[in-house]
C-alpha positions in Angstrom: 130.0 96.9 77.6 128.3 97.7 74.4 126.2 100.4 73.1 122.3 99.7 72.7 121.7 103.6 71.8 123.7 104.2 68.3 121.8 103.2 64.9 124.9 101.4 63.4 124.6 99.2 66.2 121.1 99.1 66.1 120.8 97.2 63.1 123.2 94.1 64.2 121.5 94.0 67.8 121.4 90.0 67.6 124.6 89.9 67.2 125.7 91.6 70.0 123.4 90.6 72.2 125.8 87.7 72.8 128.3 89.6 72.3 127.5 91.5 75.2 129.1 89.8 78.0 132.9 90.2 76.3 132.5 94.0 75.7 131.4 94.3 79.6 134.2 93.2 80.8 136.2 95.3 79.2 134.2 98.7 79.8 135.0 100.7 82.8 130.3 100.6 83.4 130.6 96.6 82.8 128.3 94.0 84.7 129.0 93.5 88.5 131.5 97.4 88.8 129.9 100.2 88.9 125.9 99.6 88.8 123.5 101.8 88.4 121.6 103.2 92.7 117.9 105.0 91.3 117.4 107.9 93.7 113.7 107.1 95.2 112.0 110.1 96.8 109.4 110.4 99.1 108.5 114.3 98.6 108.9 115.3 94.6 107.3 118.0 93.4 105.6 118.0 89.9 103.9 119.5 87.9 102.3 119.0 84.3 101.6 116.8 81.7 102.8 113.4 84.8 100.7 115.4 87.7 97.8 115.4 85.9 98.4 111.6 85.4 98.4 111.2 88.9 96.1 113.3 90.3 93.9 111.2 88.6 95.0 108.6 89.9 95.2 109.7 93.8 92.7 111.2 93.6 89.6 109.0 91.3 91.9 105.8 90.9 93.5 104.7 94.1 89.7 105.8 95.8 88.4 103.5 93.7 91.0 100.7 93.8 90.2 101.1 98.4 86.1 101.3 97.3 86.1 97.5 95.4 88.4 95.7 97.5 86.5 96.6 100.6 82.3 95.5 101.8 80.4 96.2 98.9 82.9 96.7 96.7 83.5 94.3 94.4 85.9 92.6 95.1 85.9 92.7 98.8 89.4 90.9 98.5 89.9 92.7 101.6 87.5 91.1 103.1 90.0 88.2 103.4 92.6 88.9 105.4 90.1 90.4 108.2 88.6 87.1 108.9 92.0 85.8 108.3 92.6 88.2 111.3 89.6 86.4 113.4 90.0 83.0 112.8 93.0 83.0 114.0 92.0 84.5 116.8 89.9 81.3 117.4 87.1 83.5 116.2 84.7 83.6 114.0 84.4 84.1 111.0 83.1 84.2 107.1 84.7 82.4 104.2 87.0 83.1 102.0 85.8 84.6 98.7 87.6 85.2 95.7 90.6 84.2 94.0 93.4 82.0 96.2 96.5 84.6 94.7 93.6 88.1 96.3 95.8 89.6 98.9 97.7 90.3 96.2 95.3 93.3 94.9 95.4 95.0 98.4 99.1 94.2 99.1 100.0 96.6 95.6 97.3 98.7 96.2 98.8 99.8 99.5 102.7 100.1 97.6 100.9 102.8 94.9 99.1 105.0 98.1 103.2 104.5 99.5 104.0 105.9 96.3 101.5 109.0 94.8 101.8 110.3 98.9 105.5 111.3 98.1 104.2 113.6 96.3 103.7 117.6 97.4 100.1 118.4 96.9 101.9 122.1 96.1 98.3 124.8 96.1 96.3 121.7 95.1 93.5 121.7 97.7 91.9 118.6 95.7 95.1 116.2 96.0 94.9 117.4 99.9 91.6 116.0 100.5 92.6 113.7 98.7 95.8 112.0 99.5 94.1 112.8 103.5 92.1 109.6 102.6 94.8 107.9 101.5 96.3 107.9 104.7 92.9 107.6 106.6 93.0 104.1 104.4 96.0 103.1 105.1 96.3 103.7 108.6 93.0 101.5 108.9 94.7 98.8 106.3 98.0 98.6 107.6 96.2 97.3 110.8 94.7 94.2 109.8 97.1 93.0 107.2 99.4 92.6 110.1 96.8 91.3 112.6 96.0 88.7 109.7 100.1 87.6 109.5 101.1 84.3 111.3 103.6 84.7 114.4 105.6 82.6 112.6 105.6 84.8 109.5 103.4 83.8 107.4 100.3 85.1 105.8 98.0 84.0 102.8 94.4 84.8 103.2 93.2 81.7 100.8 94.9 78.6 102.6 94.8 80.2 106.6 90.4 81.0 106.0 90.3 77.2 104.3 92.7 75.4 107.1 95.4 74.1 104.3 97.9 72.9 104.9 101.0 75.6 103.7 103.3 75.6 101.1 100.7 72.6 98.8 100.1 73.5 95.9 101.8 76.1 93.4 98.5 77.2 91.6 97.3 79.1 94.8 100.3 81.3 94.4 101.6 82.0 98.2 105.5 83.0 96.8 103.5 85.6 94.2 101.7 87.1 96.8 104.0 87.5 99.6 106.6 89.1 96.8 103.4 91.8 97.1 103.9 91.8 100.9 108.0 92.3 100.4 107.2 95.3 98.2 104.6 97.0 100.5 106.6 96.8 103.2 109.4 98.4 101.0 107.4 101.3 99.8 106.0 102.0 102.9 109.4 101.8 105.2 110.5 104.9 102.2 107.3 107.3 101.6 107.7 107.7 106.4 112.0 108.0 105.6 111.9 104.4 107.8 109.5 106.3 110.8 107.5 103.9 110.4 109.0 100.0 110.1 105.8 98.0 111.1 105.3 96.4 107.1 108.8 96.5 107.1 109.4 94.5 110.1 106.0 91.9 109.2 108.3 91.9 105.1 111.4 90.8 107.6 109.6 88.1 109.5 107.8 86.8 105.7 111.0 86.7 104.6 113.1 84.9 107.2 109.9 82.2 108.0 110.6 82.0 103.9 114.5 81.2 104.3 113.7 78.7 107.1 111.8 76.9 105.3 113.7 76.8 101.7 117.0 76.6 100.6 119.5 74.0 100.2 119.4 70.9 101.9 117.9 69.7 104.6 115.5 72.8 103.1 112.6 72.4 101.3 113.5 73.7 97.4 109.9 75.2 96.3 108.9 76.3 92.9 106.8 79.5 92.2 104.0 78.7 90.3 103.8 82.7 89.3 106.8 84.5 89.5 107.0 87.5 91.6 108.9 86.9 95.3 111.8 86.8 93.4 113.3 90.4 92.3 111.0 90.9 95.3 113.1 89.6 98.3 116.2 91.4 95.8 114.1 94.4 96.6 114.1 93.6 100.0 117.3 92.7 99.9 118.7 95.4 99.0 117.3 98.0 100.8 118.0 95.8 104.6 121.4 96.2 103.1 120.6 99.7 102.7 118.5 99.8 106.6 120.3 97.8 109.0 124.2 97.3 107.5 125.9 96.1 104.9 125.2 91.5 104.5 122.1 91.8 106.4 119.8 91.2 103.2 122.1 88.6 101.5 120.2 86.0 102.9 117.3 86.5 100.9 119.2 87.5 97.8 120.4 84.5 98.4 117.2 82.6 99.5 115.4 84.3 95.5 118.8 83.0 93.6 117.9 79.5 95.2 114.2 79.4 93.6 115.8 80.5 90.8 118.1 77.7 89.6 115.8 74.9 90.9 112.8 76.6 89.2 112.8 73.8 86.2 113.6 70.8 88.7 109.3 70.9 89.4 107.1 69.5 86.9 109.2 71.2 84.8 106.5 74.1 82.0 107.7 76.7 79.7 104.1 78.7 80.8 105.9 79.0 84.0 108.8 79.5 82.7 110.8 76.4 84.7 110.3 74.3 81.2 115.0 74.3 81.8 117.2 76.4 84.4 117.1 80.1 83.4 120.7 80.5 83.0 120.2 78.2 80.0 117.1 79.9 78.5 117.2 81.9 75.1 113.8 82.6 74.2 110.7 84.6 76.3 107.7 82.2 76.4 105.2 81.4 78.5 102.9 83.4 79.8 104.6 87.5 79.4 103.6 88.3 83.3 105.0 85.4 84.8 107.8 85.9 82.2 109.0 89.4 82.8 108.7 89.4 86.0 111.5 86.3 86.7 113.5 87.7 83.7 113.6 91.0 86.2 114.4 88.7 89.2 117.3 86.7 86.7 118.2 90.7 85.8 118.8 91.0 90.0 121.1 88.1 89.5 122.9 89.5 87.0 123.8 93.3 89.3 123.5 91.8 93.0 125.4 88.2 92.7 128.4 89.4 89.7 126.6 86.1 88.2 127.7 86.4 84.4 125.8 82.9 83.3 122.6 85.1 84.4 124.0 87.8 82.5 124.0 86.2 79.5 120.9 84.5 79.6 118.6 87.5 80.8 120.7 89.7 77.6 119.5 85.9 75.6 116.2 87.1 76.7 115.8 90.2 76.0 117.5 91.0 73.1 114.5 88.2 71.5 111.8 90.3 73.6 112.6 93.5 72.4 113.6 92.9 68.3 111.7 89.8 68.4 108.2 90.1 69.9 107.6 93.5 71.3 104.6 96.4 70.1 105.0 99.2 68.8 103.6 100.3 72.0 105.4 99.0 74.6 103.5 95.3 75.1 104.3 93.0 75.4 102.8 89.1 75.2 100.6 88.4 72.6 98.8 84.8 72.1 95.4 85.2 74.4 96.2 81.3 75.0 97.8 81.5 77.9 98.3 85.7 78.4 101.9 84.2 77.0 104.7 85.6 74.3 103.6 84.5 70.8 106.3 83.5 67.9 109.2 86.0 66.6 107.3 88.3 64.6 103.5 87.2 65.7 102.6 90.6 67.2 98.4 90.2 65.5 96.8 94.0 66.8 94.3 91.9 68.1 97.1 90.6 70.3 96.4 89.7 74.4 98.4 93.1 75.8 97.9 92.2 79.5 98.3 95.4 81.4 100.4 93.5 84.1 103.4 92.0 81.7 103.8 95.6 80.4 104.2 96.5 84.3 106.9 94.0 84.4 108.6 94.6 81.0 109.2 98.6 82.7 110.6 96.8 86.2 112.6 94.3 83.7 113.9 97.5 81.8 114.5 99.2 84.9 116.9 97.1 86.3 119.2 95.6 82.7 119.5 99.2 82.9 121.2 99.8 86.3 123.3 96.6 84.4 124.0 98.2 81.1 123.8 101.8 81.7 121.8 102.6 78.3 120.1 104.7 77.6 117.5 101.9 75.8 116.9 100.3 78.7 114.9 104.1 79.3 113.7 104.3 76.0 111.6 101.1 76.9 110.6 102.2 79.8 109.6 105.1 78.4 107.1 103.6 75.4 106.1 101.3 77.8 104.9 103.8 80.5 103.9 106.2 78.2 101.1 104.0 75.5 100.7 100.7 77.0 99.6 101.1 81.1 98.4 104.5 80.8 96.3 103.5 78.3 95.3 101.0 80.5 93.1 104.0 82.3 90.4 105.2 81.3 90.4 109.4 81.6 87.7 108.7 84.5 89.7 107.4 86.6 88.1 104.9 87.1 88.0 102.0 84.5 91.0 99.7 82.9 91.6 97.3 80.2 93.0 94.5 81.3 94.1 94.0 77.9 95.7 96.7 75.8 95.1 95.0 71.8 96.6 97.6 69.3 93.3 97.4 67.2 89.6 97.5 69.5 86.3 98.3 70.6 86.0 97.4 73.8 85.0 100.3 76.8 87.7 100.0 80.2 85.7 98.3 82.2 85.6 99.3 86.7 86.6 95.9 87.6 87.8 92.2 86.2 87.0 88.6 87.6 90.8 88.5 88.4 91.9 92.0 88.8 95.4 91.9 89.0 95.4 94.8 87.6 94.2 97.5 89.3 97.0 98.6 92.2 100.0 97.5 90.0 99.2 99.9 87.6 99.8 102.4 89.7 103.3 101.9 91.3 104.0 101.6 86.7 103.3 104.8 86.9 104.3 106.3 89.9 107.4 104.5 89.5 108.8 107.2 86.8 109.1 109.4 89.9 112.0 107.0 91.5 113.9 105.8 88.0 114.1 109.5 86.7 117.3 110.2 88.2 120.5 107.3 88.8 123.9 107.7 90.2 127.0 105.8 89.4 128.9 103.8 92.8 130.6 106.5 93.6 128.0 109.5 93.4 130.1 110.7 90.8 127.7 111.2 88.2 124.1 111.2 87.7 122.0 110.8 84.6 118.4 111.7 83.6 116.7 108.9 82.9 112.8 110.3 82.3 111.3 114.1 81.4 109.5 115.5 84.2 108.1 118.0 85.1 109.3 118.7 89.0 111.5 119.6 91.4 113.5 117.0 93.9 116.7 117.2 96.2 119.5 114.5 95.4 120.7 113.6 98.5 124.5 112.8 98.4 126.2 114.0 93.9 129.3 114.9 94.0 129.9 115.3 97.7 126.4 118.3 98.7 122.9 117.4 98.4 121.2 119.0 95.1 118.4 120.8 94.0 117.3 119.9 90.9 114.4 121.8 88.4 113.2 120.7 85.5 110.5 122.4 83.3 109.1 120.8 80.4 105.6 120.9 78.4 107.3 117.1 77.1 105.3 114.6 75.8 103.8 117.9 74.2 107.7 119.4 73.6 110.6 118.9 73.1 112.6 121.2 75.1 113.9 120.2 78.8 115.3 123.2 81.4 116.9 121.6 83.8 118.2 124.4 87.0 120.5 122.9 89.5 120.7 124.4 92.3 124.2 122.7 95.1 124.0 123.1 98.5 127.7 124.1 97.3 129.8 124.1 94.4 130.4 120.2 93.3 131.8 118.7 90.4 130.6 115.5 88.5 128.4 114.5 85.2 125.1 115.1 84.8 124.4 112.5 82.3 121.4 113.5 79.5 118.8 111.4 78.0 118.4 111.5 74.0 115.7 109.0 73.3 116.2 106.5 70.7 112.5 106.3 68.4 112.6 103.0 67.2 113.9 101.4 70.6 113.1 97.7 68.8 115.3 96.6 65.6 111.1 95.9 64.2 110.1 99.1 63.8 112.1 101.9 60.8 111.6 106.2 61.6 111.3 108.2 58.7 112.5 111.2 59.1 115.7 108.6 61.4 115.8 111.2 64.3 117.9 108.8 65.9 121.5 111.2 68.0 119.9 114.9 66.9 119.3 116.9 70.3 120.8 120.4 71.0 122.4 121.1 74.5 123.3 124.8 75.8 124.9 124.8 79.4 124.5 129.1 80.5 122.3 129.2 77.6 126.0 128.4 75.7 125.2 125.8 72.8 127.0 122.3 73.2 128.8 120.9 70.7 128.8 116.7 72.1 128.1 113.5 70.8 125.4 110.7 72.4 127.0 107.1 74.4 125.4 104.6 75.2 121.9 106.8 74.8 123.1 110.0 76.3 125.4 113.3 76.3 127.7 113.8 78.6 128.2 117.4 81.2 131.6 117.5 83.9 131.6 120.5 85.4 132.1 122.4 89.0 129.0 123.3 89.5 127.1 125.8 90.7 124.2 127.6 91.7 121.7 128.9 89.6 123.3 126.8 86.6 121.1 125.9 83.3 121.1 123.2 81.4 119.0 123.3 78.2 118.0 120.3 75.8 115.8 120.1 72.5 114.8 117.0 71.4 113.4 116.9 67.8 110.0 116.7 67.9 108.3 116.2 64.4 105.6 113.7 63.2 107.5 110.1 62.2 105.8 107.8 60.4 106.9 103.6 61.9 107.1 101.2 59.2 108.0 96.9 60.7 109.9 94.3 60.2 109.0 92.2 57.1 108.0 89.7 59.2 105.9 91.0 61.1 103.1 90.0 58.4 100.5 91.6 60.4 101.6 94.8 59.4 102.5 94.0 55.9 101.2 97.6 54.1 100.8 99.3 57.0 101.5 102.1 58.4 101.6 103.6 61.9 102.3 107.1 63.8 104.3 108.7 66.4 106.0 111.7 67.9 107.6 112.1 70.8 106.9 109.3 73.1 103.6 109.2 72.1 102.1 105.9 69.7 98.9 107.8 67.8 95.8 106.2 67.5 92.9 106.1 64.7 89.7 106.0 66.4 85.9 106.2 64.0 84.3 108.6 66.1 86.5 111.3 64.3 86.0 109.9 61.0 82.9 109.8 59.5 84.7 106.9 56.9 85.3 103.5 58.1 89.3 104.1 59.7 90.3 100.5 58.8 89.7 101.5 55.1 91.6 104.6 55.6 94.6 105.0 53.3 98.0 107.4 54.5 99.9 108.1 51.2 103.1 107.2 51.7 103.3 111.2 51.0 100.9 112.8 52.8 102.1 116.0 55.4 100.8 115.1 58.1 101.5 117.6 60.9 101.3 118.2 65.4 98.3 120.0 66.1 97.0 120.9 70.3 93.8 120.6 70.7 93.5 121.6 74.7 89.5 120.7 74.9 90.6 117.3 73.2 90.7 114.6 76.0 92.0 117.1 78.4 94.1 118.5 75.9 96.3 116.2 73.1 98.9 117.0 70.7 97.1 115.6 67.6 98.1 114.0 64.2 96.1 115.7 61.6 96.2 115.0 57.8 94.6 113.4 54.8 93.5 109.7 53.9 92.1 108.4 50.9 89.3 106.0 50.7 88.4 103.9 47.9 85.1 102.6 47.0 83.5 101.6 43.5 87.4 102.0 41.6 87.8 105.7 43.0 89.8 107.6 45.6 88.8 109.8 47.2 90.4 111.8 50.2 89.2 112.8 53.9 90.4 114.5 56.6 92.4 112.6 58.7 92.6 112.7 63.3 94.9 110.4 65.0 95.2 111.0 69.4 97.8 109.0 71.4 97.4 105.9 72.2 96.9 106.7 75.6 93.6 108.6 75.3 92.2 106.1 73.1 88.7 104.9 73.6 87.2 107.6 76.2 84.9 107.9 73.3 83.4 104.8 71.6 83.8 103.3 69.2 86.6 101.5 67.3 90.2 102.8 67.3 93.7 101.2 65.5 97.1 102.7 64.9 98.9 100.2 62.3 96.9 102.2 59.3 96.6 100.9 55.5 99.5 102.4 53.4 99.3 99.9 51.0 95.7 98.0 50.7 97.1 96.1 48.4 99.8 94.2 50.6 97.6 94.9 53.8 96.2 90.9 54.8 93.7 90.3 56.3 93.7 90.6 60.2 91.5 87.3 60.3 94.2 85.2 58.1 97.7 86.7 60.1 97.6 83.3 62.6 96.5 80.8 59.3 99.1 80.7 57.0 101.4 77.8 58.3 97.9 75.8 59.2 97.2 72.9 56.8 94.0 70.4 58.1 93.7 67.3 55.9 89.4 67.2 55.8 87.8 64.5 57.7 85.6 62.8 54.9 82.3 62.6 54.2 81.3 60.0 51.5 77.5 61.2 53.0 77.7 65.0 52.0 80.1 64.6 49.2 77.6 63.4 46.3 76.0 67.0 47.5 79.1 68.9 47.6 78.0 72.7 45.9 80.7 73.3 48.5 83.3 73.6 50.9 85.3 75.1 53.4 88.0 73.6 55.6 87.7 75.4 58.7 91.1 76.6 59.6 93.2 76.0 56.3 95.0 78.4 55.5 94.3 77.9 51.5 91.1 77.2 52.0 89.8 79.9 53.8 91.9 82.1 52.1 89.9 80.8 49.1 86.7 81.6 51.0 87.6 85.4 51.4 87.3 84.8 54.9 86.7 88.1 56.4 86.2 88.6 60.7 87.0 90.8 63.4 88.0 89.6 66.9 87.7 85.5 65.6 90.4 82.9 66.1 91.4 79.7 64.4 92.5 76.1 65.6 93.0 72.9 65.4 90.9 69.8 68.4 90.7 66.5 67.2 92.1 66.1 63.6 89.4 68.9 63.2 89.7 72.2 62.2 87.9 74.9 64.8 86.6 78.7 64.5 85.4 81.5 66.8 84.9 84.7 67.3 85.1 86.1 70.7 82.2 89.2 70.3 82.7 89.4 67.0 82.2 87.7 63.7 84.0 85.8 60.3 82.8 85.6 57.2 83.1 83.2 54.1 82.0 83.9 50.8 80.9 80.4 49.5 79.5 79.1 45.5 75.9 78.4 44.7 74.1 76.9 42.5 70.6 79.1 41.6 69.6 76.0 39.4 68.1 73.3 42.8 67.3 74.1 46.1 70.9 74.9 48.0 70.5 73.4 51.4 73.8 75.1 54.5 75.9 72.6 56.1 77.2 72.9 60.3 79.5 70.8 62.1 80.0 71.7 65.9 81.8 69.8 69.0 78.6 69.1 71.4 80.7 69.6 74.6 81.1 72.9 73.7 79.9 75.0 76.5 79.9 78.7 77.9 77.9 82.2 76.1 78.4 80.7 73.1 75.1 82.1 71.5 75.4 83.7 67.6 73.6 84.5 64.7 74.1 81.7 61.0 74.0 85.0 57.8 73.2 84.3 55.0 73.3 87.3 52.0 72.2 89.5 54.9 69.3 87.2 56.4 69.6 85.9 59.8 68.1 81.9 58.8 68.8 80.8 62.7 70.7 81.5 66.0 72.6 78.2 67.5 73.8 77.9 71.0 76.2 75.6 71.5 75.9 74.5 75.8 76.7 70.9 75.5 73.9 69.9 72.6 75.6 66.4 72.3 78.3 65.3 75.2 81.6 64.5 73.4 80.9 63.9 69.6 80.1 66.2 67.0 76.5 67.1 65.4 75.9 68.6 62.0 73.5 71.5 61.9 71.1 73.0 58.7 69.7 75.4 57.6 67.7 75.6 53.9 68.9 78.2 51.9 65.2 80.5 50.7 65.8 81.1 46.5 65.8 84.1 46.5 68.6 85.0 48.0 70.9 82.4 45.7 68.9 83.9 42.6 70.9 84.4 39.8 74.1 84.6 42.3 77.8 82.6 42.2 78.6 82.7 46.1 76.9 84.2 49.1 78.3 85.2 52.1 78.2 83.0 54.7 78.6 85.0 57.6 78.6 83.5 62.1 77.9 86.7 64.3 78.0 86.4 68.3 74.6 87.3 69.5 75.9 90.1 72.4 79.3 92.1 73.3 80.1 88.4 75.3 79.5 86.2 74.2 81.8 83.8 71.9 80.2 82.8 67.6 81.3 79.3 66.9 83.4 77.6 67.0 82.6 75.9 63.6 84.3 72.8 62.4 82.8 72.2 59.3 80.7 74.4 56.7 79.5 72.9 53.8 76.9 74.0 50.4 74.4 71.7 49.5 72.1 70.7 47.5 69.2 69.4 49.4 68.6 66.1 48.6 66.4 64.7 46.4 
């Protein structure tokens, strides 16, 4: 197996990704020989940083989700299951409301509730009260869910209430919803230690129905429009093998492989990972949530079926996703078009970064870690959870982000039109307690993967049970003290992760901390080397043994691969696992214009009263205006705490303004638009912007926020959702000037915007099927005082509200008035 940690191999990772499988066959830890087993727990004491986060989930967020899904809430998703139960009994019932897959929100919220109930409240009366509420709701909801399941095992409110044929429309996402149902059953079984089998048995009943319906001929084969069922079947299959006996769950795993093997045979489409056979895939493409779920299941095939074809494919996909499409925050899925992976190195800072995609990324990384035993994958999990997923929730605990761009001025919101993230976010965060430790199959090696001030019992390691206590102020400080109390003296290897703070080849850190750590056992310093991202201590452990791991935590500057043009001339700041954001609310000068000079000292400062207590990064920045440079104070806050105070926030700061590219131009460099001839206008032309053409927009000094461009009907367009864009156009002050713009007459939606010239609003336009199926022009005479003595003026298109869109504009002219 190849280390994905060591610096010497990191920069050559693309080559490593192609040769990984061959090394794996030569190594004792090779795939298929010794898969890691996470130590999942139903009882854990949590303190420190993660106690704060888990309390917020338990006391605020999950009750908020419950409220919104019950009658009277914004979504009322639970009512669909109530009405489904009534329909199955032949009683009068209400109609289905919401999206076809809305049952899923209920199921993953129940899963999160089960995980939250595994936290020992200790002496926290507020937490005890919150957990009591969750237990009450669990007992209310479970009978409702079970009553909505048919005798066959089938359950899907949308189909039952609308009396639709089962498994006839992939866009209704029955499989996706059923996957969450299976995972809910697994989580509930583990939370109750098998004492309550209701949801577990219901999950097996559903899985048995699927196995009876789908599979090799003469059974049906079908396509999963939104992956999620496949890895859920694997998760259930593992538990059934554990609970009911070896091999009892293999049929579920076999069905998952059948779906993966045949996904490409029905309406191939890269959007849902079906453009080619799974084992031939090389590039992370399509809808990012679907993709990460699909790749998680592919890793399960390598892990559980010992399938080298799937191993080779999933290693290729991982290399592409992490080393060409991975945001510094752990976000994935840059494209707003289809919530999808963009091209290699296209990592615009207004990228989509859906919360659910990062959750999926953490699930995928977990499976890869089980296969390869490399700390690299836990580094990715750490990056994703501390920055992207945790940052999706507001500190109030009652608002969230569906999207997580690295530069934004948007506030979180209480609900969403498609609230798929509401239960997914907490279950991903709560998973840390279940992947914090892992063992090998022989139970003679214990991996410490994540750092959390906590205490739990590991049932079997080295032939005995182990009470293990972590004392740490991570992520604020780098010291982790581990107290081990085995029931009796036991010999095993303890492996402790030493993070590589640049787990993606896209990023370089200064200073470079790769492989730096200090380790003491019972106070004595150990001289050890990092292998596969871990340091190893093997000994006969006894009660009272103490291990102390110290990781360096200086402020680090991050620079990106030069092919990521969004970050040309820019620098990002991290400290430990945390990425830092710079918010307008903390700066008097425009944060978008602040320059962090390469030699500027940056220091960490604990601020207990700010954002519930955070370690800030402070220093100075320069701002250049009117040819003069001024020094101003600079402060960054952890990205997870961004935008809790309003304003604007960004991660990538200017370092060399002469190299930095205006964000509005980032995606346009290769676009060339052939202008549509306009013989009626060309004789009067003073200037013209060929909209969406890179060279023309650059020449006209395009600027903007939240703007995008594309092509339609052989013409280029540009718009701005909740933002604006502008150009500098030539004028002729010696004659009457007219601004003329072209629009598509079938555009609809909240497209209301102002047309502004030289800071004066010339008019407001609303696009709402103005001239269906044809282009049309709108003209605005430019008052002479706006152009007097000028060679150029700024023409700006500004959305009328944060929810409105400016444009699309297809052509822009400055013309001489008709004679």
